[in-house]
Structure formats: structure tokens, C-alpha cells
mmCIF file with all atom_site columns, C-alpha atoms and ligand atoms in Angstrom:
data_model
loop_
_atom_site.group_PDB
_atom_site.id
_atom_site.type_symbol
_atom_site.label_atom_id
_atom_site.label_alt_id
_atom_site.label_comp_id
_atom_site.label_asym_id
_atom_site.label_entity_id
_atom_site.label_seq_id
_atom_site.pdbx_PDB_ins_code
_atom_site.Cartn_x
_atom_site.Cartn_y
_atom_site.Cartn_z
_atom_site.occupancy
_atom_site.B_iso_or_equiv
_atom_site.pdbx_formal_charge
_atom_site.auth_seq_id
_atom_site.auth_comp_id
_atom_site.auth_asym_id
_atom_site.auth_atom_id
_atom_site.pdbx_PDB_model_num
ATOM   1   C CA  . MET A 1 1   ? -13.808 24.231  9.697   1.00 58.00 ? 12  MET A CA  1
ATOM   2   C CA  . SER A 1 2   ? -12.226 20.748  9.594   1.00 77.00 ? 13  SER A CA  1
ATOM   3   C CA  . GLN A 1 3   ? -9.473  20.114  7.137   1.00 92.00 ? 14  GLN A CA  1
ATOM   4   C CA  . THR A 1 4   ? -9.911  17.615  4.276   1.00 95.00 ? 15  THR A CA  1
ATOM   5   C CA  . ILE A 1 5   ? -7.334  15.079  3.137   1.00 96.00 ? 16  ILE A CA  1
ATOM   6   C CA  . LEU A 1 6   ? -7.390  13.406  -0.237  1.00 97.00 ? 17  LEU A CA  1
ATOM   7   C CA  . ILE A 1 7   ? -6.732  9.820   0.403   1.00 97.00 ? 18  ILE A CA  1
ATOM   8   C CA  . ALA A 1 8   ? -5.374  8.911   -3.354  1.00 96.00 ? 19  ALA A CA  1
ATOM   9   C CA  . THR A 1 9   ? -6.835  5.360   -3.607  1.00 91.00 ? 20  THR A CA  1
ATOM   10  C CA  . GLY A 1 10  ? -9.860  3.795   -5.366  1.00 86.00 ? 21  GLY A CA  1
ATOM   11  C CA  . ASN A 1 11  ? -9.671  0.919   -3.044  1.00 84.00 ? 22  ASN A CA  1
ATOM   12  C CA  . PRO A 1 12  ? -12.298 1.579   -0.160  1.00 82.00 ? 23  PRO A CA  1
ATOM   13  C CA  . GLY A 1 13  ? -10.232 -0.973  1.972   1.00 78.00 ? 24  GLY A CA  1
ATOM   14  C CA  . LYS A 1 14  ? -7.062  1.260   1.949   1.00 85.00 ? 25  LYS A CA  1
ATOM   15  C CA  . LEU A 1 15  ? -9.566  4.129   2.519   1.00 88.00 ? 26  LEU A CA  1
ATOM   16  C CA  . ARG A 1 16  ? -10.921 2.836   5.772   1.00 84.00 ? 27  ARG A CA  1
ATOM   17  C CA  . GLU A 1 17  ? -7.492  1.729   6.889   1.00 85.00 ? 28  GLU A CA  1
ATOM   18  C CA  . TYR A 1 18  ? -6.040  4.986   6.480   1.00 92.00 ? 29  TYR A CA  1
ATOM   19  C CA  . SER A 1 19  ? -9.099  6.850   8.146   1.00 89.00 ? 30  SER A CA  1
ATOM   20  C CA  . GLU A 1 20  ? -9.002  4.515   11.072  1.00 87.00 ? 31  GLU A CA  1
ATOM   21  C CA  . ILE A 1 21  ? -5.291  5.533   11.579  1.00 90.00 ? 32  ILE A CA  1
ATOM   22  C CA  . PHE A 1 22  ? -5.478  9.178   10.697  1.00 94.00 ? 33  PHE A CA  1
ATOM   23  C CA  . GLY A 1 23  ? -8.787  9.505   12.742  1.00 91.00 ? 34  GLY A CA  1
ATOM   24  C CA  . VAL A 1 24  ? -7.000  11.165  15.544  1.00 91.00 ? 35  VAL A CA  1
ATOM   25  C CA  . LEU A 1 25  ? -6.111  14.149  13.431  1.00 93.00 ? 36  LEU A CA  1
ATOM   26  C CA  . GLY A 1 26  ? -9.934  15.182  13.142  1.00 93.00 ? 37  GLY A CA  1
ATOM   27  C CA  . VAL A 1 27  ? -10.068 15.854  9.620   1.00 94.00 ? 38  VAL A CA  1
ATOM   28  C CA  . THR A 1 28  ? -12.260 14.755  6.897   1.00 94.00 ? 39  THR A CA  1
ATOM   29  C CA  . PHE A 1 29  ? -11.170 12.126  4.289   1.00 95.00 ? 40  PHE A CA  1
ATOM   30  C CA  . VAL A 1 30  ? -12.156 12.147  0.663   1.00 95.00 ? 41  VAL A CA  1
ATOM   31  C CA  . MET A 1 31  ? -11.294 9.782   -2.338  1.00 96.00 ? 42  MET A CA  1
ATOM   32  C CA  . PRO A 1 32  ? -10.381 10.850  -5.943  1.00 97.00 ? 43  PRO A CA  1
ATOM   33  C CA  . ALA A 1 33  ? -14.029 10.168  -7.121  1.00 96.00 ? 44  ALA A CA  1
ATOM   34  C CA  . ASP A 1 34  ? -15.233 12.850  -4.584  1.00 96.00 ? 45  ASP A CA  1
ATOM   35  C CA  . VAL A 1 35  ? -12.968 15.585  -6.010  1.00 96.00 ? 46  VAL A CA  1
ATOM   36  C CA  . GLY A 1 36  ? -13.692 14.872  -9.679  1.00 96.00 ? 47  GLY A CA  1
ATOM   37  C CA  . LEU A 1 37  ? -10.464 12.859  -10.026 1.00 96.00 ? 48  LEU A CA  1
ATOM   38  C CA  . ALA A 1 38  ? -11.780 9.107   -10.345 1.00 94.00 ? 49  ALA A CA  1
ATOM   39  C CA  . GLY A 1 39  ? -10.128 8.711   -13.690 1.00 91.00 ? 50  GLY A CA  1
ATOM   40  C CA  . PHE A 1 40  ? -6.641  10.483  -12.719 1.00 95.00 ? 51  PHE A CA  1
ATOM   41  C CA  . GLU A 1 41  ? -3.979  7.816   -12.626 1.00 90.00 ? 52  GLU A CA  1
ATOM   42  C CA  . PRO A 1 42  ? -0.364  9.231   -12.194 1.00 93.00 ? 53  PRO A CA  1
ATOM   43  C CA  . ASP A 1 43  ? 2.211   7.060   -13.586 1.00 91.00 ? 54  ASP A CA  1
ATOM   44  C CA  . GLU A 1 44  ? 4.504   5.076   -11.252 1.00 90.00 ? 55  GLU A CA  1
ATOM   45  C CA  . PRO A 1 45  ? 7.908   5.600   -13.183 1.00 93.00 ? 56  PRO A CA  1
ATOM   46  C CA  . TYR A 1 46  ? 10.464  4.646   -10.560 1.00 97.00 ? 57  TYR A CA  1
ATOM   47  C CA  . GLU A 1 47  ? 11.989  1.723   -9.302  1.00 97.00 ? 58  GLU A CA  1
ATOM   48  C CA  . THR A 1 48  ? 11.528  2.286   -5.599  1.00 98.00 ? 59  THR A CA  1
ATOM   49  C CA  . PHE A 1 49  ? 8.297   2.514   -3.481  1.00 98.00 ? 60  PHE A CA  1
ATOM   50  C CA  . VAL A 1 50  ? 9.434   5.744   -2.014  1.00 98.00 ? 61  VAL A CA  1
ATOM   51  C CA  . GLU A 1 51  ? 10.056  7.480   -5.254  1.00 98.00 ? 62  GLU A CA  1
ATOM   52  C CA  . ASN A 1 52  ? 6.743   6.295   -6.808  1.00 97.00 ? 63  ASN A CA  1
ATOM   53  C CA  . ALA A 1 53  ? 4.740   7.246   -3.555  1.00 98.00 ? 64  ALA A CA  1
ATOM   54  C CA  . ARG A 1 54  ? 6.148   10.746  -3.404  1.00 98.00 ? 65  ARG A CA  1
ATOM   55  C CA  . HIS A 1 55  ? 5.671   11.171  -7.158  1.00 98.00 ? 66  HIS A CA  1
ATOM   56  C CA  . LYS A 1 56  ? 1.970   10.087  -6.866  1.00 98.00 ? 67  LYS A CA  1
ATOM   57  C CA  . ALA A 1 57  ? 1.188   12.248  -3.743  1.00 98.00 ? 68  ALA A CA  1
ATOM   58  C CA  . LEU A 1 58  ? 2.782   15.280  -5.241  1.00 98.00 ? 69  LEU A CA  1
ATOM   59  C CA  . ALA A 1 59  ? 0.800   14.733  -8.639  1.00 98.00 ? 70  ALA A CA  1
ATOM   60  C CA  . TYR A 1 60  ? -2.405  14.434  -6.818  1.00 98.00 ? 71  TYR A CA  1
ATOM   61  C CA  . ALA A 1 61  ? -1.909  17.434  -4.498  1.00 98.00 ? 72  ALA A CA  1
ATOM   62  C CA  . ALA A 1 62  ? -1.009  19.725  -7.416  1.00 97.00 ? 73  ALA A CA  1
ATOM   63  C CA  . ARG A 1 63  ? -4.109  18.492  -9.398  1.00 97.00 ? 74  ARG A CA  1
ATOM   64  C CA  . ALA A 1 64  ? -6.588  18.396  -6.376  1.00 97.00 ? 75  ALA A CA  1
ATOM   65  C CA  . ASN A 1 65  ? -5.074  21.622  -4.644  1.00 96.00 ? 76  ASN A CA  1
ATOM   66  C CA  . MET A 1 66  ? -5.531  19.909  -1.180  1.00 97.00 ? 77  MET A CA  1
ATOM   67  C CA  . PRO A 1 67  ? -3.335  17.831  1.207   1.00 97.00 ? 78  PRO A CA  1
ATOM   68  C CA  . VAL A 1 68  ? -2.784  14.429  -0.057  1.00 98.00 ? 79  VAL A CA  1
ATOM   69  C CA  . VAL A 1 69  ? -1.997  10.887  1.198   1.00 98.00 ? 80  VAL A CA  1
ATOM   70  C CA  . ALA A 1 70  ? -0.768  8.428   -1.440  1.00 97.00 ? 81  ALA A CA  1
ATOM   71  C CA  . ASP A 1 71  ? 1.219   5.060   -1.284  1.00 97.00 ? 82  ASP A CA  1
ATOM   72  C CA  . ASP A 1 72  ? 3.035   2.747   -3.380  1.00 96.00 ? 83  ASP A CA  1
ATOM   73  C CA  . SER A 1 73  ? 3.242   -0.875  -2.139  1.00 96.00 ? 84  SER A CA  1
ATOM   74  C CA  . GLY A 1 74  ? 4.090   -4.516  -3.289  1.00 97.00 ? 85  GLY A CA  1
ATOM   75  C CA  . LEU A 1 75  ? 5.368   -7.940  -2.394  1.00 98.00 ? 86  LEU A CA  1
ATOM   76  C CA  . CYS A 1 76  ? 9.115   -8.628  -2.311  1.00 98.00 ? 87  CYS A CA  1
ATOM   77  C CA  . ILE A 1 77  ? 10.063  -12.310 -2.255  1.00 98.00 ? 88  ILE A CA  1
ATOM   78  C CA  . ASP A 1 78  ? 13.473  -13.220 -1.148  1.00 98.00 ? 89  ASP A CA  1
ATOM   79  C CA  . ALA A 1 79  ? 13.699  -16.145 -3.526  1.00 98.00 ? 90  ALA A CA  1
ATOM   80  C CA  . LEU A 1 80  ? 12.937  -14.115 -6.512  1.00 98.00 ? 91  LEU A CA  1
ATOM   81  C CA  . GLU A 1 81  ? 15.589  -11.399 -5.574  1.00 98.00 ? 92  GLU A CA  1
ATOM   82  C CA  . GLY A 1 82  ? 12.711  -9.033  -4.328  1.00 98.00 ? 93  GLY A CA  1
ATOM   83  C CA  . ARG A 1 83  ? 10.247  -9.409  -7.059  1.00 97.00 ? 94  ARG A CA  1
ATOM   84  C CA  . PRO A 1 84  ? 7.594   -8.634  -7.895  1.00 98.00 ? 95  PRO A CA  1
ATOM   85  C CA  . GLY A 1 85  ? 8.309   -5.428  -5.780  1.00 98.00 ? 96  GLY A CA  1
ATOM   86  C CA  . VAL A 1 86  ? 7.212   -2.340  -7.282  1.00 97.00 ? 97  VAL A CA  1
ATOM   87  C CA  . TYR A 1 87  ? 5.957   -4.208  -10.254 1.00 96.00 ? 98  TYR A CA  1
ATOM   88  C CA  . SER A 1 88  ? 3.470   -6.257  -8.090  1.00 96.00 ? 99  SER A CA  1
ATOM   89  C CA  . ALA A 1 89  ? 0.331   -4.750  -9.623  1.00 92.00 ? 100 ALA A CA  1
ATOM   90  C CA  . ARG A 1 90  ? 1.758   -5.349  -13.167 1.00 92.00 ? 101 ARG A CA  1
ATOM   91  C CA  . TYR A 1 91  ? 3.290   -8.687  -12.654 1.00 95.00 ? 102 TYR A CA  1
ATOM   92  C CA  . ALA A 1 92  ? 1.321   -10.917 -14.837 1.00 94.00 ? 103 ALA A CA  1
ATOM   93  C CA  . GLY A 1 93  ? 0.667   -8.399  -17.439 1.00 93.00 ? 104 GLY A CA  1
ATOM   94  C CA  . PRO A 1 94  ? -2.188  -6.037  -18.289 1.00 92.00 ? 105 PRO A CA  1
ATOM   95  C CA  . GLY A 1 95  ? -5.688  -7.589  -17.899 1.00 93.00 ? 106 GLY A CA  1
ATOM   96  C CA  . ALA A 1 96  ? -4.535  -10.198 -15.392 1.00 96.00 ? 107 ALA A CA  1
ATOM   97  C CA  . SER A 1 97  ? -6.533  -10.915 -12.169 1.00 95.00 ? 108 SER A CA  1
ATOM   98  C CA  . ASP A 1 98  ? -5.267  -11.276 -8.650  1.00 94.00 ? 109 ASP A CA  1
ATOM   99  C CA  . ASP A 1 99  ? -5.620  -15.035 -8.983  1.00 95.00 ? 110 ASP A CA  1
ATOM   100 C CA  . ASP A 1 100 ? -3.471  -14.925 -12.117 1.00 97.00 ? 111 ASP A CA  1
ATOM   101 C CA  . ARG A 1 101 ? -0.808  -12.961 -10.286 1.00 97.00 ? 112 ARG A CA  1
ATOM   102 C CA  . THR A 1 102 ? -0.712  -15.442 -7.230  1.00 97.00 ? 113 THR A CA  1
ATOM   103 C CA  . GLN A 1 103 ? -0.649  -18.432 -9.406  1.00 97.00 ? 114 GLN A CA  1
ATOM   104 C CA  . LYS A 1 104 ? 2.278   -17.021 -11.236 1.00 98.00 ? 115 LYS A CA  1
ATOM   105 C CA  . VAL A 1 105 ? 3.968   -16.477 -7.915  1.00 98.00 ? 116 VAL A CA  1
ATOM   106 C CA  . LEU A 1 106 ? 3.253   -20.050 -6.855  1.00 98.00 ? 117 LEU A CA  1
ATOM   107 C CA  . ALA A 1 107 ? 4.541   -21.437 -10.213 1.00 98.00 ? 118 ALA A CA  1
ATOM   108 C CA  . GLU A 1 108 ? 7.828   -19.558 -9.815  1.00 98.00 ? 119 GLU A CA  1
ATOM   109 C CA  . LEU A 1 109 ? 8.105   -20.938 -6.365  1.00 98.00 ? 120 LEU A CA  1
ATOM   110 C CA  . ALA A 1 110 ? 7.263   -24.550 -7.088  1.00 98.00 ? 121 ALA A CA  1
ATOM   111 C CA  . ASP A 1 111 ? 10.823  -25.905 -6.445  1.00 97.00 ? 122 ASP A CA  1
ATOM   112 C CA  . VAL A 1 112 ? 11.642  -23.434 -3.612  1.00 98.00 ? 123 VAL A CA  1
ATOM   113 C CA  . ALA A 1 113 ? 11.852  -25.349 -0.280  1.00 98.00 ? 124 ALA A CA  1
ATOM   114 C CA  . ASP A 1 114 ? 9.621   -24.323 2.737   1.00 95.00 ? 125 ASP A CA  1
ATOM   115 C CA  . ASP A 1 115 ? 12.483  -22.747 4.604   1.00 96.00 ? 126 ASP A CA  1
ATOM   116 C CA  . GLN A 1 116 ? 13.462  -20.382 1.521   1.00 98.00 ? 127 GLN A CA  1
ATOM   117 C CA  . ARG A 1 117 ? 10.000  -18.857 1.027   1.00 98.00 ? 128 ARG A CA  1
ATOM   118 C CA  . GLY A 1 118 ? 10.539  -15.782 3.020   1.00 98.00 ? 129 GLY A CA  1
ATOM   119 C CA  . ALA A 1 119 ? 8.830   -12.628 1.867   1.00 98.00 ? 130 ALA A CA  1
ATOM   120 C CA  . GLN A 1 120 ? 7.865   -9.257  2.761   1.00 98.00 ? 131 GLN A CA  1
ATOM   121 C CA  . PHE A 1 121 ? 5.162   -6.717  1.858   1.00 98.00 ? 132 PHE A CA  1
ATOM   122 C CA  . VAL A 1 122 ? 6.494   -3.081  1.768   1.00 98.00 ? 133 VAL A CA  1
ATOM   123 C CA  . CYS A 1 123 ? 4.373   -0.159  1.684   1.00 98.00 ? 134 CYS A CA  1
ATOM   124 C CA  . VAL A 1 124 ? 5.560   3.585   1.294   1.00 98.00 ? 135 VAL A CA  1
ATOM   125 C CA  . SER A 1 125 ? 2.975   6.234   2.277   1.00 98.00 ? 136 SER A CA  1
ATOM   126 C CA  . ALA A 1 126 ? 3.425   9.722   1.469   1.00 98.00 ? 137 ALA A CA  1
ATOM   127 C CA  . ALA A 1 127 ? 1.731   13.110  2.313   1.00 98.00 ? 138 ALA A CA  1
ATOM   128 C CA  . ALA A 1 128 ? 2.104   16.125  0.113   1.00 98.00 ? 139 ALA A CA  1
ATOM   129 C CA  . LEU A 1 129 ? 0.741   19.574  -0.110  1.00 97.00 ? 140 LEU A CA  1
ATOM   130 C CA  . PRO A 1 130 ? -0.034  21.663  -3.260  1.00 96.00 ? 141 PRO A CA  1
ATOM   131 C CA  . ASP A 1 131 ? 3.186   23.747  -2.723  1.00 96.00 ? 142 ASP A CA  1
ATOM   132 C CA  . GLY A 1 132 ? 5.271   20.757  -3.154  1.00 97.00 ? 143 GLY A CA  1
ATOM   133 C CA  . THR A 1 133 ? 6.071   20.025  0.172   1.00 97.00 ? 144 THR A CA  1
ATOM   134 C CA  . VAL A 1 134 ? 6.199   16.041  0.782   1.00 98.00 ? 145 VAL A CA  1
ATOM   135 C CA  . GLU A 1 135 ? 6.941   13.576  3.519   1.00 98.00 ? 146 GLU A CA  1
ATOM   136 C CA  . SER A 1 136 ? 7.180   9.796   3.586   1.00 98.00 ? 147 SER A CA  1
ATOM   137 C CA  . ALA A 1 137 ? 7.430   6.760   5.651   1.00 98.00 ? 148 ALA A CA  1
ATOM   138 C CA  . GLU A 1 138 ? 7.902   2.961   5.060   1.00 98.00 ? 149 GLU A CA  1
ATOM   139 C CA  . GLY A 1 139 ? 6.231   -0.029  6.594   1.00 98.00 ? 150 GLY A CA  1
ATOM   140 C CA  . ILE A 1 140 ? 7.280   -3.722  6.292   1.00 98.00 ? 151 ILE A CA  1
ATOM   141 C CA  . VAL A 1 141 ? 5.417   -6.945  7.279   1.00 98.00 ? 152 VAL A CA  1
ATOM   142 C CA  . ARG A 1 142 ? 7.544   -10.030 6.981   1.00 98.00 ? 153 ARG A CA  1
ATOM   143 C CA  . GLY A 1 143 ? 6.111   -13.710 6.272   1.00 98.00 ? 154 GLY A CA  1
ATOM   144 C CA  . LEU A 1 144 ? 6.256   -16.773 4.132   1.00 98.00 ? 155 LEU A CA  1
ATOM   145 C CA  . ILE A 1 145 ? 4.754   -17.653 0.780   1.00 98.00 ? 156 ILE A CA  1
ATOM   146 C CA  . ALA A 1 146 ? 2.346   -20.461 1.138   1.00 98.00 ? 157 ALA A CA  1
ATOM   147 C CA  . ARG A 1 147 ? 2.327   -23.734 -1.105  1.00 98.00 ? 158 ARG A CA  1
ATOM   148 C CA  . ALA A 1 148 ? -1.144  -23.065 -2.085  1.00 97.00 ? 159 ALA A CA  1
ATOM   149 C CA  . PRO A 1 149 ? -3.506  -20.195 -1.986  1.00 97.00 ? 160 PRO A CA  1
ATOM   150 C CA  . GLY A 1 150 ? -5.767  -19.823 1.026   1.00 97.00 ? 161 GLY A CA  1
ATOM   151 C CA  . ARG A 1 151 ? -9.450  -18.603 1.036   1.00 97.00 ? 162 ARG A CA  1
ATOM   152 C CA  . ARG A 1 152 ? -10.175 -15.339 -0.149  1.00 93.00 ? 163 ARG A CA  1
ATOM   153 C CA  . ILE A 1 153 ? -12.242 -14.128 2.627   1.00 93.00 ? 164 ILE A CA  1
ATOM   154 C CA  . THR A 1 154 ? -10.899 -10.589 3.293   1.00 88.00 ? 165 THR A CA  1
ATOM   155 C CA  . GLY A 1 155 ? -8.286  -8.328  1.692   1.00 86.00 ? 166 GLY A CA  1
ATOM   156 C CA  . PHE A 1 156 ? -7.203  -8.259  -1.788  1.00 90.00 ? 167 PHE A CA  1
ATOM   157 C CA  . GLY A 1 157 ? -4.076  -8.980  -4.056  1.00 93.00 ? 168 GLY A CA  1
ATOM   158 C CA  . TYR A 1 158 ? -1.537  -11.392 -2.861  1.00 97.00 ? 169 TYR A CA  1
ATOM   159 C CA  . ASP A 1 159 ? -3.062  -11.882 0.598   1.00 96.00 ? 170 ASP A CA  1
ATOM   160 C CA  . PRO A 1 160 ? -4.244  -15.535 -0.083  1.00 98.00 ? 171 PRO A CA  1
ATOM   161 C CA  . ILE A 1 161 ? -0.591  -16.680 -0.302  1.00 98.00 ? 172 ILE A CA  1
ATOM   162 C CA  . PHE A 1 162 ? 1.045   -14.440 2.309   1.00 98.00 ? 173 PHE A CA  1
ATOM   163 C CA  . VAL A 1 163 ? 1.474   -15.915 5.773   1.00 98.00 ? 174 VAL A CA  1
ATOM   164 C CA  . PRO A 1 164 ? 2.618   -13.121 8.285   1.00 98.00 ? 175 PRO A CA  1
ATOM   165 C CA  . GLU A 1 165 ? 5.406   -14.193 10.608  1.00 98.00 ? 176 GLU A CA  1
ATOM   166 C CA  . GLY A 1 166 ? 3.976   -15.680 13.751  1.00 97.00 ? 177 GLY A CA  1
ATOM   167 C CA  . TYR A 1 167 ? 0.848   -16.714 12.074  1.00 97.00 ? 178 TYR A CA  1
ATOM   168 C CA  . VAL A 1 168 ? -0.699  -19.856 10.448  1.00 97.00 ? 179 VAL A CA  1
ATOM   169 C CA  . VAL A 1 169 ? -3.163  -18.376 8.207   1.00 97.00 ? 180 VAL A CA  1
ATOM   170 C CA  . PRO A 1 170 ? -2.652  -16.121 5.329   1.00 98.00 ? 181 PRO A CA  1
ATOM   171 C CA  . PHE A 1 171 ? -3.796  -12.312 5.308   1.00 97.00 ? 182 PHE A CA  1
ATOM   172 C CA  . SER A 1 172 ? -6.812  -13.275 3.407   1.00 96.00 ? 183 SER A CA  1
ATOM   173 C CA  . GLU A 1 173 ? -8.134  -15.364 6.261   1.00 97.00 ? 184 GLU A CA  1
ATOM   174 C CA  . MET A 1 174 ? -7.580  -12.879 8.859   1.00 96.00 ? 185 MET A CA  1
ATOM   175 C CA  . PRO A 1 175 ? -10.099 -10.371 10.058  1.00 93.00 ? 186 PRO A CA  1
ATOM   176 C CA  . ALA A 1 176 ? -9.284  -7.018  8.439   1.00 87.00 ? 187 ALA A CA  1
ATOM   177 C CA  . ALA A 1 177 ? -8.566  -5.115  11.851  1.00 87.00 ? 188 ALA A CA  1
ATOM   178 C CA  . GLU A 1 178 ? -6.207  -7.980  12.469  1.00 93.00 ? 189 GLU A CA  1
ATOM   179 C CA  . LYS A 1 179 ? -4.391  -7.472  9.359   1.00 92.00 ? 190 LYS A CA  1
ATOM   180 C CA  . HIS A 1 180 ? -4.326  -3.815  9.448   1.00 88.00 ? 191 HIS A CA  1
ATOM   181 C CA  . ALA A 1 181 ? -3.006  -4.037  12.999  1.00 92.00 ? 192 ALA A CA  1
ATOM   182 C CA  . ILE A 1 182 ? 0.351   -5.665  11.548  1.00 96.00 ? 193 ILE A CA  1
ATOM   183 C CA  . SER A 1 183 ? 0.414   -4.749  7.937   1.00 96.00 ? 194 SER A CA  1
ATOM   184 C CA  . HIS A 1 184 ? 2.937   -2.769  5.831   1.00 97.00 ? 195 HIS A CA  1
ATOM   185 C CA  . ARG A 1 185 ? 0.363   -0.342  4.932   1.00 95.00 ? 196 ARG A CA  1
ATOM   186 C CA  . GLY A 1 186 ? -0.648  0.107   8.787   1.00 94.00 ? 197 GLY A CA  1
ATOM   187 C CA  . ARG A 1 187 ? 2.807   0.560   10.113  1.00 97.00 ? 198 ARG A CA  1
ATOM   188 C CA  . ALA A 1 188 ? 3.634   2.870   7.104   1.00 98.00 ? 199 ALA A CA  1
ATOM   189 C CA  . ALA A 1 189 ? 0.540   5.163   8.118   1.00 96.00 ? 200 ALA A CA  1
ATOM   190 C CA  . VAL A 1 190 ? 1.418   5.064   11.739  1.00 95.00 ? 201 VAL A CA  1
ATOM   191 C CA  . ALA A 1 191 ? 4.869   6.205   10.924  1.00 97.00 ? 202 ALA A CA  1
ATOM   192 C CA  . LEU A 1 192 ? 3.691   8.858   8.787   1.00 98.00 ? 203 LEU A CA  1
ATOM   193 C CA  . LEU A 1 193 ? 1.478   10.416  11.448  1.00 96.00 ? 204 LEU A CA  1
ATOM   194 C CA  . PRO A 1 194 ? 3.657   12.781  13.082  1.00 96.00 ? 205 PRO A CA  1
ATOM   195 C CA  . ALA A 1 195 ? 4.939   14.142  9.813   1.00 97.00 ? 206 ALA A CA  1
ATOM   196 C CA  . LEU A 1 196 ? 1.291   14.372  8.379   1.00 97.00 ? 207 LEU A CA  1
ATOM   197 C CA  . LYS A 1 197 ? 0.355   16.398  11.574  1.00 96.00 ? 208 LYS A CA  1
ATOM   198 C CA  . ARG A 1 198 ? 3.076   18.807  11.139  1.00 96.00 ? 209 ARG A CA  1
ATOM   199 C CA  . LEU A 1 199 ? 2.155   19.211  7.369   1.00 96.00 ? 210 LEU A CA  1
ATOM   200 C CA  . LEU A 1 200 ? -1.719  20.019  8.206   1.00 95.00 ? 211 LEU A CA  1
ATOM   201 C CA  . GLU A 1 201 ? -0.579  22.491  10.989  1.00 94.00 ? 212 GLU A CA  1
ATOM   202 C CA  . ASP A 1 202 ? 1.593   24.487  8.492   1.00 89.00 ? 213 ASP A CA  1
ATOM   203 C CA  . TYR A 1 203 ? -1.054  24.214  5.625   1.00 91.00 ? 214 TYR A CA  1
ATOM   204 C CA  . ARG A 1 204 ? -2.491  27.485  4.593   1.00 86.00 ? 215 ARG A CA  1
ATOM   205 C CA  . PRO A 1 205 ? -5.075  26.878  1.662   1.00 87.00 ? 216 PRO A CA  1
ATOM   206 C CA  . ASP A 1 206 ? -4.829  29.634  -1.040  1.00 75.00 ? 217 ASP A CA  1
HETATM 207 P P1  . IMP B 2 .   ? 0.077   -0.171  -5.715  1.00 81.59 ? 321 IMP B P1  1
HETATM 208 O O1  . IMP B 2 .   ? 0.292   0.179   -4.455  1.00 81.59 ? 321 IMP B O1  1
HETATM 209 O O2  . IMP B 2 .   ? -1.533  0.243   -5.797  1.00 81.59 ? 321 IMP B O2  1
HETATM 210 O O3  . IMP B 2 .   ? 0.842   0.216   -6.879  1.00 81.59 ? 321 IMP B O3  1
HETATM 211 O O4  . IMP B 2 .   ? -0.188  -1.784  -5.917  1.00 81.59 ? 321 IMP B O4  1
HETATM 212 C C1  . IMP B 2 .   ? 0.383   -2.582  -5.093  1.00 81.59 ? 321 IMP B C1  1
HETATM 213 C C2  . IMP B 2 .   ? 0.123   -3.968  -5.680  1.00 81.59 ? 321 IMP B C2  1
HETATM 214 O O5  . IMP B 2 .   ? 0.586   -4.787  -4.514  1.00 81.59 ? 321 IMP B O5  1
HETATM 215 C C3  . IMP B 2 .   ? -1.363  -4.461  -5.500  1.00 81.59 ? 321 IMP B C3  1
HETATM 216 O O6  . IMP B 2 .   ? -1.941  -4.398  -6.692  1.00 81.59 ? 321 IMP B O6  1
HETATM 217 C C4  . IMP B 2 .   ? -1.425  -5.835  -4.878  1.00 81.59 ? 321 IMP B C4  1
HETATM 218 O O7  . IMP B 2 .   ? -1.197  -6.698  -6.004  1.00 81.59 ? 321 IMP B O7  1
HETATM 219 C C5  . IMP B 2 .   ? 0.046   -5.798  -4.140  1.00 81.59 ? 321 IMP B C5  1
HETATM 220 N N1  . IMP B 2 .   ? -0.328  -5.487  -2.715  1.00 81.59 ? 321 IMP B N1  1
HETATM 221 C C6  . IMP B 2 .   ? -0.120  -4.469  -1.968  1.00 81.59 ? 321 IMP B C6  1
HETATM 222 N N2  . IMP B 2 .   ? -0.393  -4.416  -0.747  1.00 81.59 ? 321 IMP B N2  1
HETATM 223 C C7  . IMP B 2 .   ? -1.086  -5.784  -0.571  1.00 81.59 ? 321 IMP B C7  1
HETATM 224 C C8  . IMP B 2 .   ? -1.878  -6.209  0.382   1.00 81.59 ? 321 IMP B C8  1
HETATM 225 O O8  . IMP B 2 .   ? -1.967  -5.587  1.586   1.00 81.59 ? 321 IMP B O8  1
HETATM 226 N N3  . IMP B 2 .   ? -2.273  -7.288  -0.008  1.00 81.59 ? 321 IMP B N3  1
HETATM 227 C C9  . IMP B 2 .   ? -2.092  -8.000  -1.008  1.00 81.59 ? 321 IMP B C9  1
HETATM 228 N N4  . IMP B 2 .   ? -1.629  -7.449  -2.054  1.00 81.59 ? 321 IMP B N4  1
HETATM 229 C C10 . IMP B 2 .   ? -1.014  -6.274  -1.841  1.00 81.59 ? 321 IMP B C10 1
#
């Protein structure tokens, strides 16, 4: 029987990206809603991506009693000393939209020169088993914060203001597959793949 991995996200775009990269494992992927955990939101209490990602993966694995992949990600802006970083989702306060958050970044960088607008998206993906085993890997993509948002055609979050290195359009104007090929999440998932494979080989459901 094929093994099942819980991809701990409510975002179908993230699920698609992970299932493409982990497709080589020949396993079945489910989301929290598929296993009765739609409302389960573990906290993200730490100040590093790696601690939050591992904490989230372990919390889901214990709760769902199956192998889990979870991640923590965010945008780290050089001129803001790495902010919003692990606070990217909460940057403009509760109830704020993606557009509110991008506008807040643009306002904070209004006086920052073009050659000082470097930034990176960071993602740590973590794989955990119900027995408390956990592995993680990091992916980074560098780029520049644009002066104005691009069109929101694909993607989510800060994509309209992030132009990856070597490109002239923001993530939000790139075909999804092109973004995934160079994205922080894509890179973290590829880096996690060997450890995830080992975890699944060793996993014995009780
Ligand atoms: P979390 O990883 O779900 O805790 O949230 C990370 C936050 O960082 C998201 O809500 C987005 O605001 C931002 N973020 C992470 N990855 C991306 C991306 O690929 N594009 C745009 N924004 C992102």
C-alpha cells in the first residue's frame, strides 16, 4: 500500500509545488482538511524559520499520527535588517491583506536607493514522524524589492514586489512552474528530499 504524507498547509499552491517535487517518492499527499485538521494551527513561537518549521511539523505529526512536511517561510529585506522575516505573515497586523503588507514594505523602503533594495525569500521545510524524528532543509532565493507592485497574476503574498536575481519581472508575473524552479520553497523541498526518503523508509506505523 502506498504511504501517505500530510503536507501541512492550507495553501493549494504550496501543496502542488511539494507534490511535484516529492512525486518521485510515489506516495500519496493529503492536506490538513483531508485528515480532519482544517482548523489546527500550531503556534510559531520562535525567532528562526528552522525552529518554527520543525515545531510545526512535529505538532502536526503527533496530532495526525502520520509523516508530515511543514514549512516556515518569509521575506528578509537587507535594508530592514532582515525584517519582516519570521513575522512576514503578521507584518501589518491582524486582518491585514497581502496588498496591505506589500504597501507597508514599499512605504518603509520609499527612501532606499535602487542598489540598496536587496532581499531574500527564505524557506525551511521540515519532515517529521509521530515518534518525534524530524529533519529539515533551507532554501533561499535572492532578489530586489521593486519600487511599485507588479501585476498579481500568479503566486501570493509579497510576490508582486519581489524581482528574483537575473529577472526583470516579479514572481507574481512569472508562470508558476518558473517560480517554483528557483523559489526558496522549491529549493528547500529539493534539499529535504533525501532525508524525507530515509524517514519514510524507516517509518513503521503503529
Ligand atoms: P508562513 O510560512 O505560512 O508562516 O508564512 C510566510 C509568509 O511569508 C506568507 O504569509 C507570505 O506573506 C510570505 N511568503 C512566504 N513565501 C512566499 C512566497 O513564495 N511568495 C510571497 N510571499 C511569501
